[in-house]
Amino acid sequence: MAIEIKVPTLGESVSSAIVSRWLKQPGDTVAADDAVAELETDKVSVSVPAPAAGTLGPQLVSEGAEVQIGTVLTSIEEGKGGASKPSAQNASPSSAKSSVVDKPNTQAAPSAPVAAQAPSETDFDIIVIGAGPGGYVCALRAAQLGFKVACVEKRETLGGTCLNIGCIPSKALLQSTEDYYGATHDFAQKGIIVEGIKVDLAKMQANKQSVVDANTKGVEFLFKKNGVTWLKGFGKVTAPHTVEVDGKSYKAKHVIVASGSESMPLPGIEIDEKTVVTSTGALELSTVPKRLLVIGGGVIGLELGSVWSRLGAAVTVVEFLDRIVPGMDAEVAKSFQKILSKQGFKFKLGHKVTKVEKTDGGTKVTIERSGQKDGDGGGVEVIETDIVLVCVGRRAVSKGLGLEEVGVAFDERGRVKVDQHYATNVPGLYAIGDVIAGPMLAHKAEDEGVALAELLAGQAGHVNYGAIPSVVYTWPEVAGVGKTEEELKAEGAAYKIGKFPFSANGRARAMGCTDGFVKVLADEKTDKLLGAHIIGPDAGTLIAELVMAIEFGASAEDVARVCHAHPTLSEAVKEAALSADGRALHI
């Protein structure tokens, strides 16, 4: 029996769509719910599913054609060669086998009422609000598991803050300026003489944008490949199981909030993204400032400070605490500050900014010692600068999404409270990523998205919060995982230290990158790895081995007994592990 496949209803005000691509061809055997074609409107990109298993008939509409709602696209001969797909539509957290969520950084939500029955008629199984790393990865994994998935995103491109105005563009600029710095400072001693080198900032910015475009288009391709519907517009929860996108309501069995975070403002300081900027404005400067003042000695401020320092800016960092990169191992942070100082950074630690005044030539920034009451006098200093970069942290984007109205519980920092299954206190509503407690890291959000999708499919989602690495992408890079030495001391834990400097590593010498060291922390009795910290070349890549070791409960000896290729930077990891037992070979 032949079943017609028609253009579905796409919204109250939508009467037509474009057939952007045929995903299946005449004669193909398909399973029920397999995506057959893609349709595009100015608001939505949607896949047309097969209503049953069978064999496809001829295509009645060509790609690129505009079609009206209800137009017959093709037909399917039911039951000929196709196989029905297992349905995940009725899966729920209560059907999960065993959740393996180790030491979650999430904060338990108040006990949820008895779960309300999900609506029998829905547009999607899952709607994800936000297409950043947490949201888009969650959507992709859910689609792989057989769910009918939509992802809401108000930007013109997918990828969220990370791909558009965060991780990806900043790394593009870091790489470009690192190359420039090497050419102007390091190449000569290696016998490479470069004359007349100069910076074309406009071309550098254009290259950055091309990197961003490739990544965001890549996510869009993955959505199409996996049959994820992109609902274009601002998403808001209006009721349990209901999301409104630019005035149109959609129903789903499960709604996942992955709205991410935004730069935290500093009271009394007006951001104009021209002379007083956040990380967003700092990525778009059209000229290299002569002087840049960074408020905040954390990861983002130091990375962006490095970009402009390498291009010639005099960078001053003002940090409220008496150290930089709070949360990282203190010994590593101290070494990091010394290296940055050699690169030209100036630091004002233990200071706070009390005023920023715009002048004809730039800005005047007034700072005082931390802990001192405003207006007390002593220790006040005024610094003149061209650009002020405010990097005092990020905050969850949880307001304005309708969450308060439906009764979602928040913590004292405005983050959504969830339990170990990422469920809020409102049945059918979940949250992941920067909008919940824990480190605001793209890879943490991604892992939570995968775990939640698998939990909803009745599988065992897994996130080990004790094995999430953090990285600063300066040069040298800084990376860490697990416990810091300060945390172990505070816990009263008995531990031992293994260290190895890159100055004793053959590959690092050949590269001319001998700053830094590898440091491992292991249990004094059992030798189990408790933490690892690296400052040095490619630290962000090297840390992965130690993340894996901690994930699988390895000891320092386990790492030390693994054969590492010579000559590589990774030998420093092995030597540090040997050092924990007092038997490093090359120092």
PDB file of N, CA, C and O in Angstrom, residues 405-433:
ATOM      1  N   GLU A 405       8.505  31.711  35.812  1.00  0.00           N
ATOM      2  CA  GLU A 405       7.044  31.635  35.704  1.00  0.00           C
ATOM      3  C   GLU A 405       6.518  30.206  35.839  1.00  0.00           C
ATOM      4  O   GLU A 405       5.402  30.000  36.320  1.00  0.00           O
ATOM      5  N   VAL A 406       7.304  29.214  35.402  1.00  0.00           N
ATOM      6  CA  VAL A 406       6.822  27.829  35.524  1.00  0.00           C
ATOM      7  C   VAL A 406       7.284  27.176  36.817  1.00  0.00           C
ATOM      8  O   VAL A 406       7.018  25.989  37.048  1.00  0.00           O
ATOM      9  N   GLY A 407       7.987  27.950  37.676  1.00  0.00           N
ATOM     10  CA  GLY A 407       8.329  27.460  39.012  1.00  0.00           C
ATOM     11  C   GLY A 407       9.666  26.791  39.160  1.00  0.00           C
ATOM     12  O   GLY A 407       9.900  26.080  40.155  1.00  0.00           O
ATOM     13  N   VAL A 408      10.596  27.011  38.225  1.00  0.00           N
ATOM     14  CA  VAL A 408      11.925  26.401  38.332  1.00  0.00           C
ATOM     15  C   VAL A 408      12.687  27.001  39.517  1.00  0.00           C
ATOM     16  O   VAL A 408      12.647  28.207  39.756  1.00  0.00           O
ATOM     17  N   ALA A 409      13.395  26.160  40.254  1.00  0.00           N
ATOM     18  CA  ALA A 409      14.191  26.606  41.403  1.00  0.00           C
ATOM     19  C   ALA A 409      15.589  27.017  40.958  1.00  0.00           C
ATOM     20  O   ALA A 409      16.196  26.358  40.104  1.00  0.00           O
ATOM     21  N   PHE A 410      16.103  28.115  41.548  1.00  0.00           N
ATOM     22  CA  PHE A 410      17.443  28.615  41.249  1.00  0.00           C
ATOM     23  C   PHE A 410      18.283  28.612  42.519  1.00  0.00           C
ATOM     24  O   PHE A 410      17.755  28.645  43.643  1.00  0.00           O
ATOM     25  N   ASP A 411      19.618  28.617  42.358  1.00  0.00           N
ATOM     26  CA  ASP A 411      20.481  28.767  43.518  1.00  0.00           C
ATOM     27  C   ASP A 411      20.791  30.248  43.734  1.00  0.00           C
ATOM     28  O   ASP A 411      20.268  31.116  43.032  1.00  0.00           O
ATOM     29  N   GLU A 412      21.657  30.524  44.712  1.00  0.00           N
ATOM     30  CA  GLU A 412      21.929  31.913  45.081  1.00  0.00           C
ATOM     31  C   GLU A 412      22.665  32.684  44.003  1.00  0.00           C
ATOM     32  O   GLU A 412      22.711  33.922  44.032  1.00  0.00           O
ATOM     33  N   ARG A 413      23.226  32.002  43.018  1.00  0.00           N
ATOM     34  CA  ARG A 413      23.932  32.661  41.916  1.00  0.00           C
ATOM     35  C   ARG A 413      23.113  32.687  40.635  1.00  0.00           C
ATOM     36  O   ARG A 413      23.630  32.983  39.572  1.00  0.00           O
ATOM     37  N   GLY A 414      21.828  32.401  40.741  1.00  0.00           N
ATOM     38  CA  GLY A 414      20.961  32.461  39.580  1.00  0.00           C
ATOM     39  C   GLY A 414      21.068  31.280  38.643  1.00  0.00           C
ATOM     40  O   GLY A 414      20.548  31.311  37.528  1.00  0.00           O
ATOM     41  N   ARG A 415      21.724  30.217  39.079  1.00  0.00           N
ATOM     42  CA  ARG A 415      21.841  29.017  38.257  1.00  0.00           C
ATOM     43  C   ARG A 415      20.653  28.094  38.526  1.00  0.00           C
ATOM     44  O   ARG A 415      20.103  28.074  39.625  1.00  0.00           O
ATOM     45  N   VAL A 416      20.287  27.317  37.528  1.00  0.00           N
ATOM     46  CA  VAL A 416      19.165  26.392  37.663  1.00  0.00           C
ATOM     47  C   VAL A 416      19.580  25.210  38.527  1.00  0.00           C
ATOM     48  O   VAL A 416      20.625  24.598  38.301  1.00  0.00           O
ATOM     49  N   LYS A 417      18.759  24.882  39.512  1.00  0.00           N
ATOM     50  CA  LYS A 417      19.035  23.725  40.354  1.00  0.00           C
ATOM     51  C   LYS A 417      18.568  22.453  39.647  1.00  0.00           C
ATOM     52  O   LYS A 417      17.445  22.400  39.140  1.00  0.00           O
ATOM     53  N   VAL A 418      19.438  21.461  39.640  1.00  0.00           N
ATOM     54  CA  VAL A 418      19.092  20.173  39.038  1.00  0.00           C
ATOM     55  C   VAL A 418      19.555  19.043  39.947  1.00  0.00           C
ATOM     56  O   VAL A 418      20.397  19.237  40.821  1.00  0.00           O
ATOM     57  N   ASP A 419      18.970  17.833  39.719  1.00  0.00           N
ATOM     58  CA  ASP A 419      19.428  16.668  40.459  1.00  0.00           C
ATOM     59  C   ASP A 419      20.495  15.942  39.644  1.00  0.00           C
ATOM     60  O   ASP A 419      20.986  16.465  38.646  1.00  0.00           O
ATOM     61  N   GLN A 420      20.845  14.720  40.051  1.00  0.00           N
ATOM     62  CA  GLN A 420      21.922  14.001  39.371  1.00  0.00           C
ATOM     63  C   GLN A 420      21.536  13.524  37.979  1.00  0.00           C
ATOM     64  O   GLN A 420      22.386  13.063  37.213  1.00  0.00           O
ATOM     65  N   HIS A 421      20.267  13.646  37.632  1.00  0.00           N
ATOM     66  CA  HIS A 421      19.839  13.326  36.265  1.00  0.00           C
ATOM     67  C   HIS A 421      19.587  14.599  35.464  1.00  0.00           C
ATOM     68  O   HIS A 421      18.946  14.550  34.410  1.00  0.00           O
ATOM     69  N   TYR A 422      20.058  15.739  35.988  1.00  0.00           N
ATOM     70  CA  TYR A 422      19.915  17.047  35.338  1.00  0.00           C
ATOM     71  C   TYR A 422      18.460  17.497  35.244  1.00  0.00           C
ATOM     72  O   TYR A 422      18.120  18.358  34.432  1.00  0.00           O
ATOM     73  N   ALA A 423      17.612  16.914  36.083  1.00  0.00           N
ATOM     74  CA  ALA A 423      16.197  17.285  36.105  1.00  0.00           C
ATOM     75  C   ALA A 423      15.988  18.448  37.070  1.00  0.00           C
ATOM     76  O   ALA A 423      16.545  18.471  38.172  1.00  0.00           O
ATOM     77  N   THR A 424      15.174  19.417  36.654  1.00  0.00           N
ATOM     78  CA  THR A 424      14.765  20.493  37.559  1.00  0.00           C
ATOM     79  C   THR A 424      13.603  19.992  38.410  1.00  0.00           C
ATOM     80  O   THR A 424      13.191  18.831  38.309  1.00  0.00           O
ATOM     81  N   ASN A 425      13.076  20.863  39.228  1.00  0.00           N
ATOM     82  CA  ASN A 425      11.910  20.498  40.041  1.00  0.00           C
ATOM     83  C   ASN A 425      10.608  20.532  39.253  1.00  0.00           C
ATOM     84  O   ASN A 425       9.553  20.202  39.783  1.00  0.00           O
ATOM     85  N   VAL A 426      10.666  20.928  37.978  1.00  0.00           N
ATOM     86  CA  VAL A 426       9.484  20.934  37.114  1.00  0.00           C
ATOM     87  C   VAL A 426       9.551  19.696  36.213  1.00  0.00           C
ATOM     88  O   VAL A 426      10.505  19.540  35.447  1.00  0.00           O
ATOM     89  N   PRO A 427       8.576  18.799  36.292  1.00  0.00           N
ATOM     90  CA  PRO A 427       8.621  17.562  35.498  1.00  0.00           C
ATOM     91  C   PRO A 427       8.798  17.838  34.010  1.00  0.00           C
ATOM     92  O   PRO A 427       8.166  18.724  33.439  1.00  0.00           O
ATOM     93  N   GLY A 428       9.711  17.074  33.398  1.00  0.00           N
ATOM     94  CA  GLY A 428       9.933  17.194  31.962  1.00  0.00           C
ATOM     95  C   GLY A 428      10.886  18.293  31.563  1.00  0.00           C
ATOM     96  O   GLY A 428      11.174  18.462  30.381  1.00  0.00           O
ATOM     97  N   LEU A 429      11.418  19.044  32.547  1.00  0.00           N
ATOM     98  CA  LEU A 429      12.309  20.158  32.250  1.00  0.00           C
ATOM     99  C   LEU A 429      13.689  19.887  32.856  1.00  0.00           C
ATOM    100  O   LEU A 429      13.801  19.583  34.048  1.00  0.00           O
ATOM    101  N   TYR A 430      14.715  20.012  32.037  1.00  0.00           N
ATOM    102  CA  TYR A 430      16.088  19.694  32.425  1.00  0.00           C
ATOM    103  C   TYR A 430      17.008  20.871  32.113  1.00  0.00           C
ATOM    104  O   TYR A 430      16.644  21.782  31.378  1.00  0.00           O
ATOM    105  N   ALA A 431      18.233  20.837  32.656  1.00  0.00           N
ATOM    106  CA  ALA A 431      19.206  21.892  32.355  1.00  0.00           C
ATOM    107  C   ALA A 431      20.616  21.321  32.404  1.00  0.00           C
ATOM    108  O   ALA A 431      20.909  20.417  33.196  1.00  0.00           O
ATOM    109  N   ILE A 432      21.493  21.865  31.545  1.00  0.00           N
ATOM    110  CA  ILE A 432      22.886  21.429  31.470  1.00  0.00           C
ATOM    111  C   ILE A 432      23.781  22.632  31.183  1.00  0.00           C
ATOM    112  O   ILE A 432      23.308  23.700  30.804  1.00  0.00           O
ATOM    113  N   GLY A 433      25.088  22.448  31.349  1.00  0.00           N
ATOM    114  CA  GLY A 433      26.073  23.445  30.926  1.00  0.00           C
ATOM    115  C   GLY A 433      26.250  24.584  31.902  1.00  0.00           C
ATOM    116  O   GLY A 433      26.103  24.430  33.115  1.00  0.00           O
TER     117      GLY A 433
END
